[in-house]
Structure formats: C-alpha cells, structure tokens
Coordinates of C-alpha atoms and ligand atoms in Angstrom, one line a residue:
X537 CA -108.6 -3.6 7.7
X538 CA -108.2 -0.7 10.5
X539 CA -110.3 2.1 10.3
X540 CA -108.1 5.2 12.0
X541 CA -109.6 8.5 12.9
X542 CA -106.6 10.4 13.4
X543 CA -107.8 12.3 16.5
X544 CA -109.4 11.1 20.3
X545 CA -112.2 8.5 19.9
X546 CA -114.0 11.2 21.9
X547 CA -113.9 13.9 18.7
X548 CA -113.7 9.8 16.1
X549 CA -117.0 8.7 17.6
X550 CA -118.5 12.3 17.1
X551 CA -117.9 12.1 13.5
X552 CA -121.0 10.9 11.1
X553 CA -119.3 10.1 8.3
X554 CA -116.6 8.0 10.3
X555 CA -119.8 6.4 11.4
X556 CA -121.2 6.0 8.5
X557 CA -117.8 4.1 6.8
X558 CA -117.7 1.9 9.5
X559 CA -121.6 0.8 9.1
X560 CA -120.6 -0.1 5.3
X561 CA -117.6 -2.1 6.1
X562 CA -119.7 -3.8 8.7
X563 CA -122.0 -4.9 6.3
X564 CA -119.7 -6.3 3.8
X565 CA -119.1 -10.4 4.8
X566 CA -115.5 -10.1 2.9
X567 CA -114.2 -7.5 5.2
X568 CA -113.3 -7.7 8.9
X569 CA -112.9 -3.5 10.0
X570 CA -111.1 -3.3 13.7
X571 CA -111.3 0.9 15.1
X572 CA -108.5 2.8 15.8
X573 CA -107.7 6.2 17.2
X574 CA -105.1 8.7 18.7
X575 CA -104.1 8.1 22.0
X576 CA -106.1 10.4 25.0
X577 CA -104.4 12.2 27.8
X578 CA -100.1 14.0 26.9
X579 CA -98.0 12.5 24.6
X580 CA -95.4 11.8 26.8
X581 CA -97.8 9.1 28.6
X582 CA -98.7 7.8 25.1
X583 CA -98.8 4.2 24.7
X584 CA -95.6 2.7 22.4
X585 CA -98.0 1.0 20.1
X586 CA -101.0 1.9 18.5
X587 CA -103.4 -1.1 18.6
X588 CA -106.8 -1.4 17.4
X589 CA -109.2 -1.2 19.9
X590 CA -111.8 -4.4 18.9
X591 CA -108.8 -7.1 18.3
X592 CA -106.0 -5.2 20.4
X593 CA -104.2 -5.9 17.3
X594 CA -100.9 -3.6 16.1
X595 CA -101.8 -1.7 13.1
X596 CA -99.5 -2.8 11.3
X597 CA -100.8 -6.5 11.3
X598 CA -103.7 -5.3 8.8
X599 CA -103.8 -5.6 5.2
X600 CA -105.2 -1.9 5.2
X601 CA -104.6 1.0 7.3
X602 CA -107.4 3.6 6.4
X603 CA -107.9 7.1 7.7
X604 CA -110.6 9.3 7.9
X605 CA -109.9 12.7 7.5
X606 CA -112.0 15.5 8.1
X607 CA -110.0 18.4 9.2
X608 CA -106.6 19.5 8.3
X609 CA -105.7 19.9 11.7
X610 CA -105.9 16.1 11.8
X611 CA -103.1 15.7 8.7
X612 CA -100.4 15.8 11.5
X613 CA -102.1 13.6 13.3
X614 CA -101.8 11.0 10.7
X615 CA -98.3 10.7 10.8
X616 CA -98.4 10.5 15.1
X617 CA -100.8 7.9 13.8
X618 CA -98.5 6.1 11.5
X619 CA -94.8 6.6 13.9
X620 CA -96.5 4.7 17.2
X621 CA -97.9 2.1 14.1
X622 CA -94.4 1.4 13.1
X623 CA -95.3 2.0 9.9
X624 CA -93.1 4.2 7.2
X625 CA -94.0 7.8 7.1
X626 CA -92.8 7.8 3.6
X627 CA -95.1 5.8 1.1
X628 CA -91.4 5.0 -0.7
X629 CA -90.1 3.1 2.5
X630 CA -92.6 1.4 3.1
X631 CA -91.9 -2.6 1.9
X632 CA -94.4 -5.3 0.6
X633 CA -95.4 -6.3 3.5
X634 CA -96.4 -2.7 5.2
X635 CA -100.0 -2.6 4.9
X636 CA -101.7 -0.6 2.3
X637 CA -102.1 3.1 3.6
X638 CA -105.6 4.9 2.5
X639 CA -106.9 8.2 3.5
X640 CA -110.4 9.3 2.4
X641 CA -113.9 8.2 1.8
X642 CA -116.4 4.8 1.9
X643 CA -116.2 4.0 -2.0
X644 CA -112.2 3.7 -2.2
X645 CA -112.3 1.0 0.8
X646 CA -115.5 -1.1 -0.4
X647 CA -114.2 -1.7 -4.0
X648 CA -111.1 -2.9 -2.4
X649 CA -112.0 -5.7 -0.8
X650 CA -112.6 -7.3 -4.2
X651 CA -108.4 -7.3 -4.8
X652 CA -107.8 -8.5 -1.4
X653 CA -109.6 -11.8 -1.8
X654 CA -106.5 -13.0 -4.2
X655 CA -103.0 -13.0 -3.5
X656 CA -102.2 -10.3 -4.8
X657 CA -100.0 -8.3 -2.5
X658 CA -99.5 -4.5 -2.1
X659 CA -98.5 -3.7 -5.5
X660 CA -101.5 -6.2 -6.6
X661 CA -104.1 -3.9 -4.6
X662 CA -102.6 -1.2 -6.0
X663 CA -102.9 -1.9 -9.5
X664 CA -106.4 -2.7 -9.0
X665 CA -107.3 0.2 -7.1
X666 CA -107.3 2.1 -10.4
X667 CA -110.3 0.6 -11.6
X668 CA -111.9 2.4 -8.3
X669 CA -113.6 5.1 -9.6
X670 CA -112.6 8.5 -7.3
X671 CA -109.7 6.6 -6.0
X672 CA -106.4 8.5 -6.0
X673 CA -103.1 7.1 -6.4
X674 CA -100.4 9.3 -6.0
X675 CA -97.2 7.4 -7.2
X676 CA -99.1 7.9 -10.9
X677 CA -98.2 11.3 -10.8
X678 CA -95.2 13.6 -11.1
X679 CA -95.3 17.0 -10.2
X680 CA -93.2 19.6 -12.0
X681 CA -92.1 22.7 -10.2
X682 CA -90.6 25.9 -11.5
X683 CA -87.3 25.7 -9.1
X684 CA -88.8 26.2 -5.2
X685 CA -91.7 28.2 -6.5
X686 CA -94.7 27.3 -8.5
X687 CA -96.1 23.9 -8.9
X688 CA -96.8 24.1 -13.0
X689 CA -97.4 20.8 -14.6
X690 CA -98.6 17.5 -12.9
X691 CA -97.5 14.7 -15.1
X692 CA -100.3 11.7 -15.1
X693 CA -98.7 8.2 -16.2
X694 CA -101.5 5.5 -16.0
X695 CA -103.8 4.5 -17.4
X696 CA -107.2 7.2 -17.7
X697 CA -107.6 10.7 -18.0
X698 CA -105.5 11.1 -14.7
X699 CA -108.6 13.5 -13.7
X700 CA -109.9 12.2 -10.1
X701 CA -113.9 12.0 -9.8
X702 CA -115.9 12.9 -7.3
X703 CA -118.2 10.4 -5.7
X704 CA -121.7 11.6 -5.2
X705 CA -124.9 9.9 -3.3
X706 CA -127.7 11.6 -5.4
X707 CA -130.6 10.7 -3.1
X708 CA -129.4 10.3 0.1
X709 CA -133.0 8.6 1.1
X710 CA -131.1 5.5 0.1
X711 CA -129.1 5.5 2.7
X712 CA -129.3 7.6 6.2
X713 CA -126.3 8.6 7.9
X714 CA -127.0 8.3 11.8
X715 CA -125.1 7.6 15.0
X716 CA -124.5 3.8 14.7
X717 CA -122.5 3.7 17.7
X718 CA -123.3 5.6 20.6
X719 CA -120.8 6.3 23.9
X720 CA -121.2 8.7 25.9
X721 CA -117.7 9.5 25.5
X722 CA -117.6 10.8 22.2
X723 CA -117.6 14.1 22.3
X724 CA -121.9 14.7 21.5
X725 CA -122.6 11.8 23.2
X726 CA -125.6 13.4 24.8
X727 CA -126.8 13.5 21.0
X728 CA -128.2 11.4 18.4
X729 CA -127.0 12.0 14.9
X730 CA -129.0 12.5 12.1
X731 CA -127.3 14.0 8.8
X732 CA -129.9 15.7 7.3
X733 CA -128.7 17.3 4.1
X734 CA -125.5 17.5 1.8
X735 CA -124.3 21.0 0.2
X736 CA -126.0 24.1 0.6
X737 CA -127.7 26.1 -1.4
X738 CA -126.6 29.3 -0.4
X739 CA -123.0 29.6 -2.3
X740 CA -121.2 31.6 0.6
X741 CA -118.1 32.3 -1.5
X742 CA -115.9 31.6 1.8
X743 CA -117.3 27.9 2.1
X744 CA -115.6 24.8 0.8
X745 CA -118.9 22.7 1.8
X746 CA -121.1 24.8 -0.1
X747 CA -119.3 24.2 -3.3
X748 CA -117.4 20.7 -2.8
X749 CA -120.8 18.7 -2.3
X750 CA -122.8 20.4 -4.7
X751 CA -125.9 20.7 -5.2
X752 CA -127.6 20.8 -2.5
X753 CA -129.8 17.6 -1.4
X754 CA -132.5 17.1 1.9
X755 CA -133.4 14.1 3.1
X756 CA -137.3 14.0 3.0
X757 CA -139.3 14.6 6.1
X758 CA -140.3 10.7 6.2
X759 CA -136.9 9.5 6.1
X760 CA -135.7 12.2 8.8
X761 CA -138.6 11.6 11.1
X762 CA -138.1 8.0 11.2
X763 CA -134.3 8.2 11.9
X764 CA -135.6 10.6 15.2
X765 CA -138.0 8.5 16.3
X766 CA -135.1 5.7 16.8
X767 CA -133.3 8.7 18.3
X768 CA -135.7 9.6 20.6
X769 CA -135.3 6.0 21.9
X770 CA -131.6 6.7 22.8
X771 CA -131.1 9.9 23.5
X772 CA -133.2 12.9 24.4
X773 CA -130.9 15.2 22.1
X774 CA -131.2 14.9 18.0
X775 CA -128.0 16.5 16.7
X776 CA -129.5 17.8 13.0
X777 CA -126.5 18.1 10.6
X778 CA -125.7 19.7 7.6
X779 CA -124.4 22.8 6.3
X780 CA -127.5 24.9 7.1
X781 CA -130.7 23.4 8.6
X782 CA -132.8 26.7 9.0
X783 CA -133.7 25.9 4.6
X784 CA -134.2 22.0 5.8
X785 CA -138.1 21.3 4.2
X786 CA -140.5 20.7 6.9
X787 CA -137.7 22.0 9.9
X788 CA -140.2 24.0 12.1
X789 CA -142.9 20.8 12.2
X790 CA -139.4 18.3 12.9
X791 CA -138.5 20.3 15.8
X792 CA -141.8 20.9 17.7
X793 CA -142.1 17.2 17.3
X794 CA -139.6 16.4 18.9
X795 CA -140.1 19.1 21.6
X796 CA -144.0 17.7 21.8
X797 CA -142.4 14.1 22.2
X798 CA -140.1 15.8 25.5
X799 CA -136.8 15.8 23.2
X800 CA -134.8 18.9 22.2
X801 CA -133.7 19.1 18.3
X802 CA -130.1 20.4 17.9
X803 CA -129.7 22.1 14.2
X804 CA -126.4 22.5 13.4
X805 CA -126.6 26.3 11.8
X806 CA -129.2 28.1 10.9
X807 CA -129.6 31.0 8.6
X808 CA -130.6 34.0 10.6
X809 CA -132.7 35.3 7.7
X810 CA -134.8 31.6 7.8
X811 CA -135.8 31.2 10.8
X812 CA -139.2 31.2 11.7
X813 CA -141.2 32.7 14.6
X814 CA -142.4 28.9 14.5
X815 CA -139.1 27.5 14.3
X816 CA -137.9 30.0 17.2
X817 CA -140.6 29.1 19.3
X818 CA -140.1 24.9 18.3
X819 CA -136.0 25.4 19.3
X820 CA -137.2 27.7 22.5
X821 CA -140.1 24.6 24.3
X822 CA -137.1 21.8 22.8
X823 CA -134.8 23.1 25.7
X824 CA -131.7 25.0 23.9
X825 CA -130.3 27.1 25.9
X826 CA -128.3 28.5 23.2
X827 CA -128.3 28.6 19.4
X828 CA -125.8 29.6 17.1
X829 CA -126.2 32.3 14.0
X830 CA -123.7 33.3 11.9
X831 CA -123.7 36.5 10.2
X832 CA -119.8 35.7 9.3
X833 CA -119.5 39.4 8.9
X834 CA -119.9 42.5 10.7
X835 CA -121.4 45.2 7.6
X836 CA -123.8 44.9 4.7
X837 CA -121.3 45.3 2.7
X838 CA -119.0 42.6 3.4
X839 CA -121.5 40.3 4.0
X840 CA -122.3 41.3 0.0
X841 CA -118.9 40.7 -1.1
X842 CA -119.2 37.1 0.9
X843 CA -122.8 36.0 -0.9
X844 CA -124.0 36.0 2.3
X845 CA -127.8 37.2 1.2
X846 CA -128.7 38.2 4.9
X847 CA -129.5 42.0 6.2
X848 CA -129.1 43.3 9.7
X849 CA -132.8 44.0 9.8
X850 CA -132.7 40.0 9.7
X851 CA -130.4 39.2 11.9
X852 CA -131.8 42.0 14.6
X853 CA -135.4 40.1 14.1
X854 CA -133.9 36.4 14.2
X855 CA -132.5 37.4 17.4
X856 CA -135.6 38.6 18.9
X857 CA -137.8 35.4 18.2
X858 CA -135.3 33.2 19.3
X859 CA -135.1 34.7 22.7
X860 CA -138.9 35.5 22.8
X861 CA -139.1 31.8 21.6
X862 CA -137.5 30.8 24.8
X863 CA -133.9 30.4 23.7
X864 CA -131.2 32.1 26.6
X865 CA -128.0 32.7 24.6
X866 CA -126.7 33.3 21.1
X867 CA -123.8 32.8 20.1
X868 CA -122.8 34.9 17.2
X869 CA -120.2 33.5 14.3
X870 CA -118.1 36.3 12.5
X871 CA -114.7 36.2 10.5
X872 CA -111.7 38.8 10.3
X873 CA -109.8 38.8 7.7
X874 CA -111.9 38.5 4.6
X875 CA -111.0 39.7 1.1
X876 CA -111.4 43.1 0.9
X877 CA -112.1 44.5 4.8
X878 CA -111.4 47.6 6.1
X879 CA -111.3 48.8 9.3
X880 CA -114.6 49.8 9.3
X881 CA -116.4 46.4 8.4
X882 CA -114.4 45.2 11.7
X883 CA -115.9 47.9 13.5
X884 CA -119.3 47.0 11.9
X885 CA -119.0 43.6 14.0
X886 CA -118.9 45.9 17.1
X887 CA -122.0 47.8 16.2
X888 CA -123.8 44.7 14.9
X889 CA -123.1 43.1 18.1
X890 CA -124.2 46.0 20.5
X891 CA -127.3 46.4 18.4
X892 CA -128.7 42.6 19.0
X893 CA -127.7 43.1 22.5
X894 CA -129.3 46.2 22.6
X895 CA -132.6 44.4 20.5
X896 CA -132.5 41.8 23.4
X897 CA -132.2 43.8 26.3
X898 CA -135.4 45.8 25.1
X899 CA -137.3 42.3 25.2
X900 CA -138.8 42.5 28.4
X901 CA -136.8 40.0 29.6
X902 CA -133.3 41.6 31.0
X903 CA -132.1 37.8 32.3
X904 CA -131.9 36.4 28.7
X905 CA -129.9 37.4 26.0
X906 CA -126.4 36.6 26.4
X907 CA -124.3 36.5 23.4
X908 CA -120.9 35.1 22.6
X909 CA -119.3 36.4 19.4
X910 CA -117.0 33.9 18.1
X911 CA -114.3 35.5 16.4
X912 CA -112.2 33.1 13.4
X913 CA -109.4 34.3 11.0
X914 CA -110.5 33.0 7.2
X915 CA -108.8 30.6 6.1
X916 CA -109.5 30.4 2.1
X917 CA -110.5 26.7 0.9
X918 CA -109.5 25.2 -2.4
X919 CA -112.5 24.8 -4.5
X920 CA -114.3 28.2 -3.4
X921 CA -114.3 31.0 -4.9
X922 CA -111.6 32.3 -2.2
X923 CA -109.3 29.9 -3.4
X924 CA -107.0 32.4 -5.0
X925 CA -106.9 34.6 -1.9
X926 CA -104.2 35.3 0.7
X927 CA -104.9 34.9 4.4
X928 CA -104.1 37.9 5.9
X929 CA -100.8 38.8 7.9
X930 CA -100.9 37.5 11.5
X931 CA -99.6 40.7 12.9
X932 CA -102.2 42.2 11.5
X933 CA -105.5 39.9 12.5
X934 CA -103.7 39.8 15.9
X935 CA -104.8 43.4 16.1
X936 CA -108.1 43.3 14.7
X937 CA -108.9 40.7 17.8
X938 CA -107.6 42.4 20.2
X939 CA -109.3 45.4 19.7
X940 CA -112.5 43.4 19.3
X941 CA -111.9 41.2 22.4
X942 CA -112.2 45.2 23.7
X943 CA -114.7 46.7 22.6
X944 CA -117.1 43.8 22.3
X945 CA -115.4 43.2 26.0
X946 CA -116.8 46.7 27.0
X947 CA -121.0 45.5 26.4
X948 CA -122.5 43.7 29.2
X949 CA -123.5 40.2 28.6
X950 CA -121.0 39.5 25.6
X951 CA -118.2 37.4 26.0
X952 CA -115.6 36.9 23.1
X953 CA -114.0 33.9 21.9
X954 CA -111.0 33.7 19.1
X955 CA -108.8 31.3 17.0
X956 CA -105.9 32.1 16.8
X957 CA -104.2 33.8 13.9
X958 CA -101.4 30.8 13.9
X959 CA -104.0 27.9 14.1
X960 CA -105.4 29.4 11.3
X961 CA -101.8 29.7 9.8
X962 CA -101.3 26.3 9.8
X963 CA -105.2 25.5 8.4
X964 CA -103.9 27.7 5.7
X965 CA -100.9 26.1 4.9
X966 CA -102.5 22.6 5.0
X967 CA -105.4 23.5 3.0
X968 CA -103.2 25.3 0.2
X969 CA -100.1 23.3 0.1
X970 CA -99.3 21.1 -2.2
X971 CA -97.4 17.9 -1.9
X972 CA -94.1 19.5 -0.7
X973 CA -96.5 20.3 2.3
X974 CA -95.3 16.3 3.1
X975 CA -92.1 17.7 4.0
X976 CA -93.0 20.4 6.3
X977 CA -95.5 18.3 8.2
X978 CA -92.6 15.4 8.8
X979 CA -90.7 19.0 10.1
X980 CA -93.6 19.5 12.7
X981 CA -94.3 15.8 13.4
X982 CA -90.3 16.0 14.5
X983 CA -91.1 18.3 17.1
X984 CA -94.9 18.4 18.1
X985 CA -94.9 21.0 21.0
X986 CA -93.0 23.0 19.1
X987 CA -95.1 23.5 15.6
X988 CA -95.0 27.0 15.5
X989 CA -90.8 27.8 15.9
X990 CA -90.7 25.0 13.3
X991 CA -92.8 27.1 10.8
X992 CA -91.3 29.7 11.7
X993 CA -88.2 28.4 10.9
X994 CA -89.4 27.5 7.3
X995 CA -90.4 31.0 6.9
X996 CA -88.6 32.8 4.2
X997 CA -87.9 29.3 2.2
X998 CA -84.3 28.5 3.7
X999 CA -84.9 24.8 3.3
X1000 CA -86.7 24.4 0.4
X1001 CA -90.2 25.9 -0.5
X1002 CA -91.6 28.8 1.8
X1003 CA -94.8 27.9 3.8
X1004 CA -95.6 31.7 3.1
X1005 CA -95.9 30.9 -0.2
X1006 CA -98.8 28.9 0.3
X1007 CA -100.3 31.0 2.7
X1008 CA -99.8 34.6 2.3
X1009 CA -99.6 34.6 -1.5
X1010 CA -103.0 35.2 -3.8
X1011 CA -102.4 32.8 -6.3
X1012 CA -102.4 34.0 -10.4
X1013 CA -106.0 33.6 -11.1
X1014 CA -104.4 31.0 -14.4
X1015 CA -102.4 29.1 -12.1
X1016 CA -102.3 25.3 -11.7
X1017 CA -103.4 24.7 -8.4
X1018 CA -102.5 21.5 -6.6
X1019 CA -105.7 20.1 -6.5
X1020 CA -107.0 21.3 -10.4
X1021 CA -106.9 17.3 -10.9
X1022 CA -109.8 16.7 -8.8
X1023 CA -113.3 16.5 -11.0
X1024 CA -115.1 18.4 -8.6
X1025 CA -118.3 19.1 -10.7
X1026 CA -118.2 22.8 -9.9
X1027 CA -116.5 24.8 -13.3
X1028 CA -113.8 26.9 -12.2
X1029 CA -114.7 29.4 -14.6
X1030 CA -118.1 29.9 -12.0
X1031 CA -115.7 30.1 -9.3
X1032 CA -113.8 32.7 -11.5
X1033 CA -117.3 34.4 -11.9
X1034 CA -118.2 34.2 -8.1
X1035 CA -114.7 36.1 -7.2
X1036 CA -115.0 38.7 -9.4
X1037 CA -118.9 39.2 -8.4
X1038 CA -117.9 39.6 -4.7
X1039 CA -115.2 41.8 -5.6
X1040 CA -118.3 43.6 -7.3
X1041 CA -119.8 43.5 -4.2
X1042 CA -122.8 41.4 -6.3
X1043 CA -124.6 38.8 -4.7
X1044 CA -125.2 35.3 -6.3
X1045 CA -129.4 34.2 -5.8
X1046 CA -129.6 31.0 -3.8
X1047 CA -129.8 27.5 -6.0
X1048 CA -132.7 26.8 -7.5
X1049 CA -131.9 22.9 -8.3
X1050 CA -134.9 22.7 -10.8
X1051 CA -133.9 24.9 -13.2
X1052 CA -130.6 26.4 -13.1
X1053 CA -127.1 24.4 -14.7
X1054 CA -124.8 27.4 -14.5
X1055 CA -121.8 25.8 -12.4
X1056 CA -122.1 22.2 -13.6
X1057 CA -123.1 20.4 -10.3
X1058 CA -126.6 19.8 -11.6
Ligands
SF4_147 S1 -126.0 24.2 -11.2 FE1 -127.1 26.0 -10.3 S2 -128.5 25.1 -8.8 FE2 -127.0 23.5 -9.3 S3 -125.5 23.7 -7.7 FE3 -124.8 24.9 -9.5 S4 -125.5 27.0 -9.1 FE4 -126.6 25.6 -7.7

C-alpha cells in the first residue's frame, strides 16, 4: 500500500500521527507501505506522475492508496493527489482494478491487510472492510436532501447499525507516538516529537480537539521521560504535543530536565492560567525565545461565553514570569468572529494587548517583551458546541482586522499577524459541508489558482447547493447534521447544554475524569 499525505513531505514528515501509521504498517510482515506526498516547488513544474518515493512506483500500481488527513485545507489536495495518480476522482469511475482509495486513521488500514491476503479484488476488500470496526464506507449510504437545501435523512443499507465508531487508545502508555523518521526537511526538523496527551480537559466550546478525543489522557512521566531521553540523542529540541501541555502531570520537572541536560523543551500550548513560576523559569534556561499563549479572546466576557476559565489577572501574571523566566517574545493567540461579539470584546483585544505590553515593559528589562498577536477568524467545528454557528460575514471580519492590524499596529513592540477571512471561508465550507461539498471541491480542483472566483461563483446556489449555506447559515439546533452518523462518544444533548451555557455566559469546570460521566466520553 501507499501511504499519501496530501501536502509537502516537509509539513507529511512533521505530522505524528502520519508517523505514527507508518510505524504500524512497518511492523506488520503482511504489509509492504511505500510514502508518498504532494509535489514541492509551483504546480506548473509539477512532475506528470505522482510516484512513491521508497519504490519510485506510480500510485496507481498499489493495492491501496491511503491518505492521511489532518486539515481540511488538505481535502483539495487529495484530489491534486489522485489527478497526477491517474486515478478516478469519482469513487463511481473508478474500475476493479483502480486501487482501493482510503482516507483516515491506523485501525481501518491494519485490519485490511487480512482481505488482501486472498483474491479477493476491490469489491472483495470492500465487503470485508465492514467488519472493520470505525471503518466508513460511503457507497452504504444514501443521502436524502430536501430539493438544494437541507440534507434530512441518510439512508444506511448494510449490514449494522450504520452508526460509525470512534476508535479510542485508552492508555496511550501502550504505545508512544514519537518522531520515527527524522529529516531535517520536515518542517520541525530541528525537533524531536513526543505526543504527550490526547483531548483536553478544558472543554473550550470553540475546539473540535477538546471534544472529538475525549477524555482527556497523559502519558505518565516515565513513559514521557524515556521517549526524551532518546530525543535528546537526536535532537536538542523536544517538540511536546498535545492540546494543552501547561495541565501535563509532572511538566515543570520534564522541562528543567531537559534544560539541565542542555536541551530546550518545546510545549505546544500552554494555558496562561497554568503556568508556573517553575515552569516559566524551566522554558526560560531551555532556550525559547518565544512561547505562545492563547487567551482566544480579548474580554472577560467572551472568554466566559467560550469556557475559556482564564482571567486577565492570569494572563497579565503568565506573561510576567515567562519573560522574568528568561523567555524574549510572546506570541499571543486571539479569534474575531466568535458567537456573540461586539465591538467592544474586539476592542478588549486591544486593551488586553497594550496591558501585557505595558506589564512587560515595567519588568526591568525594556529589551524583552515583544509580542505578536495572532489574529484567526473562527471557524466553527462539527462536534463542538459551535457546531450550529454561522461564521461571520467576510466583509465584516475584514474590518475588524483591519482596525486591529491598527491599533495593535500603533504599540511599540507588537506586530500583527492574520488569516484571512477567505481561508477561513473555505475551512468553513470544508468543515460543514456535506457530501455535495465533493462537487464544489472538483469545481476548485478545476482551477487551483483561482479558488476563490470559483466560490464565488457558487455563491447564491446557481449550480446546485450554495456554499453559503454551509457557511454562513446557523444550522436548526434539530437538524441532521452530515456527520450525526459518527459515534463520537460525546452526547449531543451536552453539546446542546454547552451552547446554551455560553450563550449564558456560564462556564463549564474543567474534567474531572474520576468522577464525572456527564457527556458520555468516560
Ligand atoms: S464525562 Fe465528564 S470528565 Fe469525562 S470527558 Fe465528559 S465532561 Fe469530561
């Protein structure tokens, strides 16, 4: 089989759980797994066949063609992907002999190699795949639309309940997730790996990670410490991942060891209100020149209609240890565009922003303290509690960043950066969509460099279903949503709770995992 990441090997080899699928099909003597990616450099001087890069083989030679998606961005990659492959974007043109086209996680591809001992042929693998728990096969299903409109029944005919289960590693001591392959290329290839925790226990109501791997789970301090010491042996970096490392058990002792052992520790994100004058100082003597805190939102307020559970006073003190700690920069991580902001919870970012700077400037040490505020329309996420939510008008976010990149523009030592308002259009639209979303990316796969007329175009439903629709629309809160089928372990009925709570401007306490069942995960 070909593993593809559907983006650069540079961003491919960055990605842990890419890393971590090719380690299992590595293992397994039944399975030989070739690597493949998307072409570097302009399309123009893209090669005319996509090959894998271990065998040089074409893609389409394999039995099975699996991607591994992690970003919707990538979606439209898969079909660049599939075109220089020669293979069929449509699953229904595809013949017997086309391989078998996967997207998605480790589980689907390991049971699978069972059905390819045999001869059993595409339709063969097919049938078997449905005794693969969590796998998803989408010619079983029919979906029913009301005219262009709404999506509202989704016809299972198979055998099952037609509900897809989630797959879930419960104690992920059994199996660490690390760089396996290092390059330099890739695009943290100063950096060793080490995934560190699953979930989060913080149920930001924004965040499809904080609900999709539910509940939260750490990997113990043994299991982490001896994945850095084979780190340290590598690389002088260790890239800690996970949702939030700042509530990682034993974090402050991880990092000064690594510091004491001349290494830097690299935490992914970091709560403002957790860290530590001991975990400050540990990130300051490691050597990071910057670290990043995300307040997500400018005001109290929103930040209480998020479940963000952090205070200005918090964030104004986390700032000051990390630069007394030794760090130089921060970079600060807000949204625009949230349910329910005003004008004045923008401006809140402004004052938030002048008072850190203000906080750091009074350190003593006038040099240190630079802060970029990164600036990101939301995008709502299936399986959150935002799932029902519009994203807001672009004409509209396009004016709340420009008069940010202004004013925060106006305060010495802050620089701005911002996605932009059709990026996150698009991010939308792929997140949302449901499968008539097919259609519309085989539009922009048509015409690459020219993905936002194509939209455009779309806009207003003239050939068939209206992107807008997907984007711009709150869903009814008892609609079928296109991905309802999906056992995600979390009960909607909590995620109905959660939105009307932040609506309430009511925060949600963090998990306790011991004690609590209220959503279902645990
Ligand atoms: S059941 Fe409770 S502790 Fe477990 S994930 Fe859900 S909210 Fe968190």
């Amino acid at each position: 089989m070909c593993l593809v990441y559907p983006n650069t090997y540079a961003v491919g080899m960055a990605n842990l759980g890419f890393q971590a699928v090719l380690r299992l099909l590595a293992e397994d003597p039944r399975v030989t797994a070739d690597r493949a990616f998307l072409p570097d450099g302009p399309r123009a001087e893209w090669p005319r066949t996509l090959r894998s890069l271990e065998q040089d083989r074409p893609l389409g030679d394999f039995d099975v063609v699996a991607f591994s998606l992690s970003f919707e961005a990538d979606y439209v990659h898969v079909l660049d992907c599939l075109a220089l492959a020669g293979i069929p974007l449509w699953r229904r043109e595809r013949g017997v002999d086309a391989p078998l086209v996967l997207a998605g996680g480790p589980a689907t591809f390991l049971n699978l190699a069972r059905a390819t001992t045999g001869p059993l042929g595409r339709d063969g693998i097919l049938e078997r795949s449905e005794e693969v728990r969590g796998a998803y096969r989408p010619d079983r299903y029919t979906p029913e639309y009301d005219g262009a409109r709404d999506l509202v029944a989704f016809h299972h005919h198979g055998p099952g309940s037609g509900r897809v289960e989630r797959r879930f590693v419960a104690d992920l001591d059994g199996f660490d997730t690390n760089s396996e392959v290092l390059t330099r290329e890739s695009v943290f290839g100063n950096m060793y790996l080490v995934e560190a925790s699953r979930g989060c226990e913080w149920g930001c109501r924004f965040c499809a990670a904080g609900f999709m791997y539910r509940p939260v789970r750490y990997r113990s301090p043994e299991v982490l410490r001896a994945s850095i010491a084979r780190g340290l042996a590598e690389r002088d970096t260790i890239g800690l991942v996970g949702a939030e490392m700042a509530s990682l058990p034993g974090v402050a002792a991880l990092c000064e060891e690594v510091a004491a052992r001349g290494g830097r520790a690299s935490p992914s994100s970091l709560k403002a209100d957790l860290i530590t004058p001991g975990l400050a100082r540990a990130l300051g003597a490691g050597g990071n020149r910057s670290v990043t805190v995300a307040p997500e939102a400018g005001s109290e307020r929103m930040r209480r209609v998020i479940n963000k559970n952090l205070s200005e006073a918090e964030i104004l003190r986390a700032a000051e240890w990390l630069v007394g700690g030794g760090v130089d920069a921060l970079k600060l991580y807000v949204m625009v565009g949230l349910p329910t902001e005003t004008d004045e919870d923008v401006e809140a970012i402004v004052d938030l922003t002048r008072k850190v700077r203000a906080r750091l400037a009074g350190s003593g040490q006038p040099r240190l303290g630079r802060i970029l505020v990164s600036i990101n329309p939301f995008v709502p996420k299936p399986w959150t509690p935002f799932q029902w939510e519009p994203m807001e008008a672009i004409a509209s976010l396009r004016r709340k960043l420009a008069h940010l990149r202004r004013a925060l523009g106006a305060i010495p030592a802050v620089e701005t950066e911002t996605e932009s308002p059709r990026e996150a259009y698009l991010q939308t639209l792929l997140s949302r969509g449901d499968r008539r979303t097919a259609a519309i990316l085989a539009r922009l796969h048509e015409r690459p460099d020219a993905w936002w007329p194509t939209l455009k175009s779309l806009r207003g439903g003239a050939e068939g279903v209206d992107p807008d629709r997907f984007v711009h629309r709150s869903y009814p809160l008892d609609a079928l949503l296109p991905w309802d089928f999906v056992e995600h372990s979390v009960d909607k009925r909590y995620l109905l709770a959660e939105r009307r709570k932040a609506f309430g401007e009511i925060q949600t306490p963090p998990c306790d995992t011991a004690t609590c069942h209220t959503c279902g995960a645990c």
